[in-house]
PDB file of C-alpha atoms in Angstrom:
ATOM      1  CA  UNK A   1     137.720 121.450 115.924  1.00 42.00           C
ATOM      2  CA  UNK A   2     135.124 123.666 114.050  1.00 39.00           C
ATOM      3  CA  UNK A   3     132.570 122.966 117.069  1.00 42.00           C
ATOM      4  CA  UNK A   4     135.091 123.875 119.655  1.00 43.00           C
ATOM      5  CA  UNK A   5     135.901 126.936 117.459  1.00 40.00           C
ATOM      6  CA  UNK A   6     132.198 128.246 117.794  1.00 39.00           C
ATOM      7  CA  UNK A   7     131.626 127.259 121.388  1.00 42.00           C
ATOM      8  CA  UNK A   8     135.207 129.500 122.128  1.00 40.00           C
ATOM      9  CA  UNK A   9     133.460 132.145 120.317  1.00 40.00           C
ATOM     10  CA  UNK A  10     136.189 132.450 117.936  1.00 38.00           C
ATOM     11  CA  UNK A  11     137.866 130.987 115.187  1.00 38.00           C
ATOM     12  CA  UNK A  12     140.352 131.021 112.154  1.00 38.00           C
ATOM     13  CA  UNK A  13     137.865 134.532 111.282  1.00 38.00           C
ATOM     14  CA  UNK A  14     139.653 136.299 114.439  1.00 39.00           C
ATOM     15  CA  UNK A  15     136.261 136.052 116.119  1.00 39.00           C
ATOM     16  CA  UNK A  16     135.471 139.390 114.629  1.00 40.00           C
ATOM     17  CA  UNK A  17     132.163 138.772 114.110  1.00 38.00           C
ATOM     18  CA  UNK A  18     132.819 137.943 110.321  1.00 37.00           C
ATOM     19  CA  UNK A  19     132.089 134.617 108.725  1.00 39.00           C
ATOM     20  CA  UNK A  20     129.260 133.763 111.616  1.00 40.00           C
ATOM     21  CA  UNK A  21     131.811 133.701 114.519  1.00 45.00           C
ATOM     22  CA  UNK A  22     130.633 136.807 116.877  1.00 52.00           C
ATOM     23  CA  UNK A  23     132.888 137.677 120.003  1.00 60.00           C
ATOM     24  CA  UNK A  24     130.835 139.012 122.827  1.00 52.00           C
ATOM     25  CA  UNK A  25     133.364 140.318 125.017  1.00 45.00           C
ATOM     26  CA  UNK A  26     135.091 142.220 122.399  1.00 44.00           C
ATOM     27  CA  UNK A  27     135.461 146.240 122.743  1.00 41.00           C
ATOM     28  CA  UNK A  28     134.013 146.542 119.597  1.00 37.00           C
ATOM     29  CA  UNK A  29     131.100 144.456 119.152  1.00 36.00           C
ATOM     30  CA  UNK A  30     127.566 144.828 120.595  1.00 37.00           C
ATOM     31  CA  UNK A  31     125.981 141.530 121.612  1.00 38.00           C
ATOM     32  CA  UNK A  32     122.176 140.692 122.646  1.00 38.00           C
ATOM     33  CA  UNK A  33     120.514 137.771 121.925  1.00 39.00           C
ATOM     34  CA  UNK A  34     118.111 137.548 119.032  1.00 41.00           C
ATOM     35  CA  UNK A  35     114.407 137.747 119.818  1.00 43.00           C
ATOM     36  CA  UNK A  36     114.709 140.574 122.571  1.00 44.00           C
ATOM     37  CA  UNK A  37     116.209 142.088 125.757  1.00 44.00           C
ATOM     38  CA  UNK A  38     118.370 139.337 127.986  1.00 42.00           C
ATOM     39  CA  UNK A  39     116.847 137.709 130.701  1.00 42.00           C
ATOM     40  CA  UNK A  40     117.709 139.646 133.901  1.00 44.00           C
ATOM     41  CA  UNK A  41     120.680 137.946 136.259  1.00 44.00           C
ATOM     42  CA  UNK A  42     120.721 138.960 139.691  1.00 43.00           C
ATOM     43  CA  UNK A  43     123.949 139.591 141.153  1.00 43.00           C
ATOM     44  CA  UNK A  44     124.710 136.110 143.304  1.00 43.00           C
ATOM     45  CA  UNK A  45     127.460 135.058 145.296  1.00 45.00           C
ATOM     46  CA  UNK A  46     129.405 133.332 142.395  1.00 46.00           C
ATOM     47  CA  UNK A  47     129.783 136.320 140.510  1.00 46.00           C
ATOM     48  CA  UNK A  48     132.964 138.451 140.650  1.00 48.00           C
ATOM     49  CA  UNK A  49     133.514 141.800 138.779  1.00 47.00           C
ATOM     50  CA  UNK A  50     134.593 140.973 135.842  1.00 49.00           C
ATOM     51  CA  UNK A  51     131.093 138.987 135.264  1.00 48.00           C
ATOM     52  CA  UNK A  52     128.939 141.523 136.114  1.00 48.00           C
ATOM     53  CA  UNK A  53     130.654 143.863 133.848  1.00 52.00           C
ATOM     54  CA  UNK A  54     129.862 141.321 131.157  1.00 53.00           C
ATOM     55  CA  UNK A  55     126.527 142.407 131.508  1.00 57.00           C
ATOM     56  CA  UNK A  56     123.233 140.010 131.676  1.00 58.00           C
ATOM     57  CA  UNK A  57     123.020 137.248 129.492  1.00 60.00           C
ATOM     58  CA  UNK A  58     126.488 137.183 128.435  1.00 76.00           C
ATOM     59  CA  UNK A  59     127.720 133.861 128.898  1.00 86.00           C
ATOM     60  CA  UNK A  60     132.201 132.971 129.572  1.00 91.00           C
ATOM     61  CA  UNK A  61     133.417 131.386 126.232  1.00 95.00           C
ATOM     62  CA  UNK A  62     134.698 127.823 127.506  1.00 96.00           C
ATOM     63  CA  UNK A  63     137.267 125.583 125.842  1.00 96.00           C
ATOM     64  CA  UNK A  64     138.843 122.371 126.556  1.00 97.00           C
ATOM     65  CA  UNK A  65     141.231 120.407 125.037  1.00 97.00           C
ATOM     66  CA  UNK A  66     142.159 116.764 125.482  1.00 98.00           C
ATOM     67  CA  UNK A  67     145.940 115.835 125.134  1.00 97.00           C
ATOM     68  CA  UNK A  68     146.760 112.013 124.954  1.00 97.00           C
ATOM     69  CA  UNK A  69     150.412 110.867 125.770  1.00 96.00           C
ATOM     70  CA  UNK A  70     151.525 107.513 125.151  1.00 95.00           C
ATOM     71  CA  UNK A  71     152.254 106.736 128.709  1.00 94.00           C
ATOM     72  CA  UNK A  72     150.631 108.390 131.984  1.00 95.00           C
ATOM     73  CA  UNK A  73     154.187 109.218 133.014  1.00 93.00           C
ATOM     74  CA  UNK A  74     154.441 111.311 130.172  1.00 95.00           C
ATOM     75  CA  UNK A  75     151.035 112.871 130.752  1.00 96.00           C
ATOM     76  CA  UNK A  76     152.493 113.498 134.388  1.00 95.00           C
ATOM     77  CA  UNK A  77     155.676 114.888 132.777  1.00 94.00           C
ATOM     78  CA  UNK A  78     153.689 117.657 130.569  1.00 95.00           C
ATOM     79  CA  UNK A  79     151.005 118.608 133.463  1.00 96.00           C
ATOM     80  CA  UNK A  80     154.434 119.368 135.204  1.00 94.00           C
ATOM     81  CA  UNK A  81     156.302 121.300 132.802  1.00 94.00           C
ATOM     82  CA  UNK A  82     153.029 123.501 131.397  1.00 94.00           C
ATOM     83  CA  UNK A  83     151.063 123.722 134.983  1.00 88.00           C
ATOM     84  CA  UNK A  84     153.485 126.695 136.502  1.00 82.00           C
ATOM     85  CA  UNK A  85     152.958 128.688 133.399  1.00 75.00           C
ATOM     86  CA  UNK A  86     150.530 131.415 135.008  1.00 76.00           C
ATOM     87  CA  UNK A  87     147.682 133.312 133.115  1.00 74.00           C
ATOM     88  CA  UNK A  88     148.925 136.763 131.703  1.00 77.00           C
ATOM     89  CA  UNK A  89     145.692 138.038 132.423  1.00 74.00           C
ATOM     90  CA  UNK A  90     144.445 136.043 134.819  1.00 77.00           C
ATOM     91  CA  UNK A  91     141.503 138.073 135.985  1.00 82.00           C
ATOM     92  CA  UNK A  92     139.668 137.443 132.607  1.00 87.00           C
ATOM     93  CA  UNK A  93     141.138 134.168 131.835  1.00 92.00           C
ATOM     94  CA  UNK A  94     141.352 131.000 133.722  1.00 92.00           C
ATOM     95  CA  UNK A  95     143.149 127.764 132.933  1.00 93.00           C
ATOM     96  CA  UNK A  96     142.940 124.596 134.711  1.00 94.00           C
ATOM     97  CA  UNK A  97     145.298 121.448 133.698  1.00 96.00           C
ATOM     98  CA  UNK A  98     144.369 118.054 134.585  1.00 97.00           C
ATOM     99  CA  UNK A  99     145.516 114.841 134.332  1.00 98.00           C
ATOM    100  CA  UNK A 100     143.135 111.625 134.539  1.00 97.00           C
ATOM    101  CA  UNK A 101     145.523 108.112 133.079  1.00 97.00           C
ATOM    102  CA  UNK A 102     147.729 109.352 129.735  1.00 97.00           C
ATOM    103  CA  UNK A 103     144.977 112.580 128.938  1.00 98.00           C
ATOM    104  CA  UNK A 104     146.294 116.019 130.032  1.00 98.00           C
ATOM    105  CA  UNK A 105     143.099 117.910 129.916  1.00 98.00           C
ATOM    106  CA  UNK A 106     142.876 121.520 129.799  1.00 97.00           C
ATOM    107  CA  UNK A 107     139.960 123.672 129.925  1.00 97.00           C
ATOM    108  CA  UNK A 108     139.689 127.639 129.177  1.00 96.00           C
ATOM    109  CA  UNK A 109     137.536 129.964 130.763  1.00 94.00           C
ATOM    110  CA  UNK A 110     137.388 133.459 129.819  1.00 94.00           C
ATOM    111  CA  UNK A 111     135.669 136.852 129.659  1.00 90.00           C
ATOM    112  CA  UNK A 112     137.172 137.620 126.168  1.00 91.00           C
ATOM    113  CA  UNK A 113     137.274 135.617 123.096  1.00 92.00           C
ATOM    114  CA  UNK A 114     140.681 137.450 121.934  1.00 94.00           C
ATOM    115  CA  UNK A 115     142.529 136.894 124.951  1.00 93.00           C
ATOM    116  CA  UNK A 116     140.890 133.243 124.931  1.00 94.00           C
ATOM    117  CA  UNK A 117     142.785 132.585 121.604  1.00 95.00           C
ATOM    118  CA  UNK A 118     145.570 134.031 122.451  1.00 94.00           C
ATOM    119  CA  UNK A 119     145.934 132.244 125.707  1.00 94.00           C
ATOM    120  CA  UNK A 120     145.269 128.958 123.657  1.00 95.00           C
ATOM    121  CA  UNK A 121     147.747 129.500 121.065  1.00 96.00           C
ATOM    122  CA  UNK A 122     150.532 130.556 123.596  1.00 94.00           C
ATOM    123  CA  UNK A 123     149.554 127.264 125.059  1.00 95.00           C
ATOM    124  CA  UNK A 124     149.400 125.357 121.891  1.00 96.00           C
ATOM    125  CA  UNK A 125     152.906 126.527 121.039  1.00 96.00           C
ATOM    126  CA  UNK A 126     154.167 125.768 125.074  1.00 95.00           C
ATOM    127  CA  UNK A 127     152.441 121.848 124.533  1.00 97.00           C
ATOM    128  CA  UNK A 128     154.825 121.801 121.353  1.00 97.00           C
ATOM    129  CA  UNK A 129     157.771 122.621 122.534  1.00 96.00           C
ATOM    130  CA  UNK A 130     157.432 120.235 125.390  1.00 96.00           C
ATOM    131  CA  UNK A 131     156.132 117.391 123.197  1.00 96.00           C
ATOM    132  CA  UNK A 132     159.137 117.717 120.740  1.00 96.00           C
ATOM    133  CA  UNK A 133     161.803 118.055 124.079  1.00 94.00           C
ATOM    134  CA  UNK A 134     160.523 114.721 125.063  1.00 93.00           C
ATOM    135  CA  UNK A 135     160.695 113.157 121.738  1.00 93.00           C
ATOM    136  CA  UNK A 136     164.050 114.028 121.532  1.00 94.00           C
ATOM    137  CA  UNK A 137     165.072 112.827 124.910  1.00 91.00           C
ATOM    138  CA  UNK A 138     162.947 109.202 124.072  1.00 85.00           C
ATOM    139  CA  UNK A 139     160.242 107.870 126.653  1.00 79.00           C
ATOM    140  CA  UNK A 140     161.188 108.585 130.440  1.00 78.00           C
ATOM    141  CA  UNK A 141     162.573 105.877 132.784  1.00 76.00           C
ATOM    142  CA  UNK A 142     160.459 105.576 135.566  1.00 64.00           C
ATOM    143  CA  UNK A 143     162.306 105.853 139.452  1.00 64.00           C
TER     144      UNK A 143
END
Protein backbone atom coordinates (compact mmCIF):
# COMPACT_ATOMS: atom_id res chain seq x y z
CA UNK A 1 0.00 0.00 0.00
CA UNK A 2 3.14 2.24 0.54
CA UNK A 3 3.58 2.32 -3.46
CA UNK A 4 0.02 3.25 -4.02
CA UNK A 5 0.50 5.84 -1.20
CA UNK A 6 3.34 7.65 -3.24
CA UNK A 7 1.82 7.27 -6.68
CA UNK A 8 -1.62 9.11 -4.90
CA UNK A 9 0.77 11.67 -3.87
CA UNK A 10 -0.16 11.28 -0.38
CA UNK A 11 0.03 9.23 2.50
CA UNK A 12 -0.33 8.51 6.34
CA UNK A 13 2.12 12.15 6.36
CA UNK A 14 -1.18 14.11 5.10
CA UNK A 15 0.70 14.54 1.83
CA UNK A 16 2.10 17.71 3.25
CA UNK A 17 5.14 17.46 1.75
CA UNK A 18 6.74 16.02 5.05
CA UNK A 19 8.33 12.62 5.31
CA UNK A 20 9.08 12.56 1.25
CA UNK A 21 5.34 12.58 0.26
CA UNK A 22 4.91 16.12 -1.71
CA UNK A 23 1.27 17.13 -2.87
CA UNK A 24 1.35 19.11 -6.04
CA UNK A 25 -2.01 20.38 -6.19
CA UNK A 26 -2.02 21.65 -2.75
CA UNK A 27 -2.63 25.59 -2.06
CA UNK A 28 0.32 25.63 -0.23
CA UNK A 29 3.04 23.89 -1.85
CA UNK A 30 5.15 24.92 -4.89
CA UNK A 31 5.98 22.04 -7.21
CA UNK A 32 8.57 21.85 -10.29
CA UNK A 33 10.43 19.10 -11.17
CA UNK A 34 14.05 18.78 -10.17
CA UNK A 35 16.67 19.56 -12.79
CA UNK A 36 14.80 22.69 -14.33
CA UNK A 37 11.73 24.44 -15.82
CA UNK A 38 8.77 21.78 -16.99
CA UNK A 39 8.55 20.77 -20.34
CA UNK A 40 5.99 23.02 -22.11
CA UNK A 41 2.26 21.30 -22.74
CA UNK A 42 0.28 22.78 -25.32
CA UNK A 43 -3.23 23.19 -24.64
CA UNK A 44 -4.97 19.99 -26.64
CA UNK A 45 -8.34 18.88 -26.96
CA UNK A 46 -8.27 16.52 -23.87
CA UNK A 47 -7.61 19.14 -21.55
CA UNK A 48 -10.38 20.84 -19.52
CA UNK A 49 -9.88 23.78 -17.06
CA UNK A 50 -9.11 22.41 -14.23
CA UNK A 51 -5.83 20.83 -16.05
CA UNK A 52 -4.59 23.72 -17.43
CA UNK A 53 -4.81 25.47 -14.20
CA UNK A 54 -2.57 22.69 -12.92
CA UNK A 55 -0.04 24.24 -14.82
CA UNK A 56 2.66 22.34 -17.21
CA UNK A 57 4.13 19.34 -16.08
CA UNK A 58 1.86 18.68 -13.33
CA UNK A 59 0.67 15.33 -13.67
CA UNK A 60 -3.39 13.97 -11.95
CA UNK A 61 -2.49 11.78 -8.86
CA UNK A 62 -4.16 8.30 -9.88
CA UNK A 63 -5.29 5.53 -7.55
CA UNK A 64 -6.91 2.28 -7.88
CA UNK A 65 -7.98 -0.17 -5.72
CA UNK A 66 -8.90 -3.80 -6.27
CA UNK A 67 -11.81 -5.25 -4.10
CA UNK A 68 -12.28 -9.14 -4.23
CA UNK A 69 -15.73 -10.62 -3.13
CA UNK A 70 -16.22 -14.14 -2.65
CA UNK A 71 -18.79 -14.49 -5.31
CA UNK A 72 -19.33 -12.19 -8.55
CA UNK A 73 -22.87 -11.69 -7.29
CA UNK A 74 -21.55 -10.07 -4.43
CA UNK A 75 -19.10 -8.02 -6.47
CA UNK A 76 -22.36 -7.07 -8.52
CA UNK A 77 -24.13 -6.35 -5.20
CA UNK A 78 -21.32 -3.69 -3.96
CA UNK A 79 -20.75 -2.00 -7.60
CA UNK A 80 -24.58 -1.45 -7.00
CA UNK A 81 -24.84 -0.14 -3.66
CA UNK A 82 -21.40 2.25 -3.88
CA UNK A 83 -21.79 3.23 -7.83
CA UNK A 84 -24.72 6.05 -7.18
CA UNK A 85 -22.60 7.63 -4.56
CA UNK A 86 -21.57 10.85 -6.67
CA UNK A 87 -18.20 12.81 -6.32
CA UNK A 88 -18.54 15.83 -3.83
CA UNK A 89 -16.30 17.61 -5.94
CA UNK A 90 -16.55 16.15 -8.96
CA UNK A 91 -14.83 18.69 -11.13
CA UNK A 92 -11.40 17.83 -9.49
CA UNK A 93 -12.09 14.31 -8.69
CA UNK A 94 -13.24 11.45 -10.71
CA UNK A 95 -14.20 7.93 -9.71
CA UNK A 96 -14.93 5.10 -11.88
CA UNK A 97 -16.23 1.56 -10.36
CA UNK A 98 -15.87 -1.52 -12.24
CA UNK A 99 -16.59 -4.86 -12.02
CA UNK A 100 -14.64 -7.68 -14.11
CA UNK A 101 -15.70 -11.64 -12.28
CA UNK A 102 -15.69 -11.19 -8.11
CA UNK A 103 -13.06 -7.78 -8.35
CA UNK A 104 -14.85 -4.42 -7.87
CA UNK A 105 -12.20 -2.17 -9.15
CA UNK A 106 -12.04 1.39 -8.49
CA UNK A 107 -9.76 3.89 -9.78
CA UNK A 108 -9.22 7.72 -8.56
CA UNK A 109 -8.39 10.50 -10.58
CA UNK A 110 -7.84 13.81 -9.22
CA UNK A 111 -6.42 17.34 -9.38
CA UNK A 112 -5.73 17.40 -5.57
CA UNK A 113 -4.04 14.98 -3.39
CA UNK A 114 -6.26 16.18 -0.23
CA UNK A 115 -9.46 15.82 -1.79
CA UNK A 116 -7.99 12.45 -3.37
CA UNK A 117 -7.68 11.08 0.26
CA UNK A 118 -10.50 12.26 1.36
CA UNK A 119 -12.58 10.93 -1.44
CA UNK A 120 -10.79 7.50 -0.76
CA UNK A 121 -11.40 7.34 2.82
CA UNK A 122 -15.15 8.38 2.47
CA UNK A 123 -15.07 5.48 0.12
CA UNK A 124 -13.12 3.18 2.25
CA UNK A 125 -15.58 3.75 5.09
CA UNK A 126 -18.86 3.42 2.34
CA UNK A 127 -17.02 -0.28 1.09
CA UNK A 128 -17.21 -1.09 4.97
CA UNK A 129 -20.33 -0.50 5.78
CA UNK A 130 -21.59 -2.39 2.81
CA UNK A 131 -19.21 -5.32 3.34
CA UNK A 132 -20.33 -5.74 7.05
CA UNK A 133 -24.41 -5.28 5.84
CA UNK A 134 -23.81 -8.25 3.71
CA UNK A 135 -22.05 -10.28 6.21
CA UNK A 136 -24.74 -9.89 8.38
CA UNK A 137 -27.44 -10.71 5.95
CA UNK A 138 -25.11 -14.12 4.78
CA UNK A 139 -24.28 -14.70 0.95
CA UNK A 140 -27.21 -13.58 -1.49
CA UNK A 141 -29.59 -16.08 -3.16
CA UNK A 142 -29.39 -15.71 -6.64
CA UNK A 143 -33.11 -15.12 -8.75
Amino acid sequence: MRDAEADAGGGADGGDGQGGHSCPGGADTAAAPAGGAPPPHAPGPGRDAASAARGPGMRPHIFTLSVPFPTPLEAEIAHGSLAPDAEPHQRVVGKDLTVSGRILAIRWKAEDCRLLRISVINFLDQLSLVVQTMQRFGPPVSR
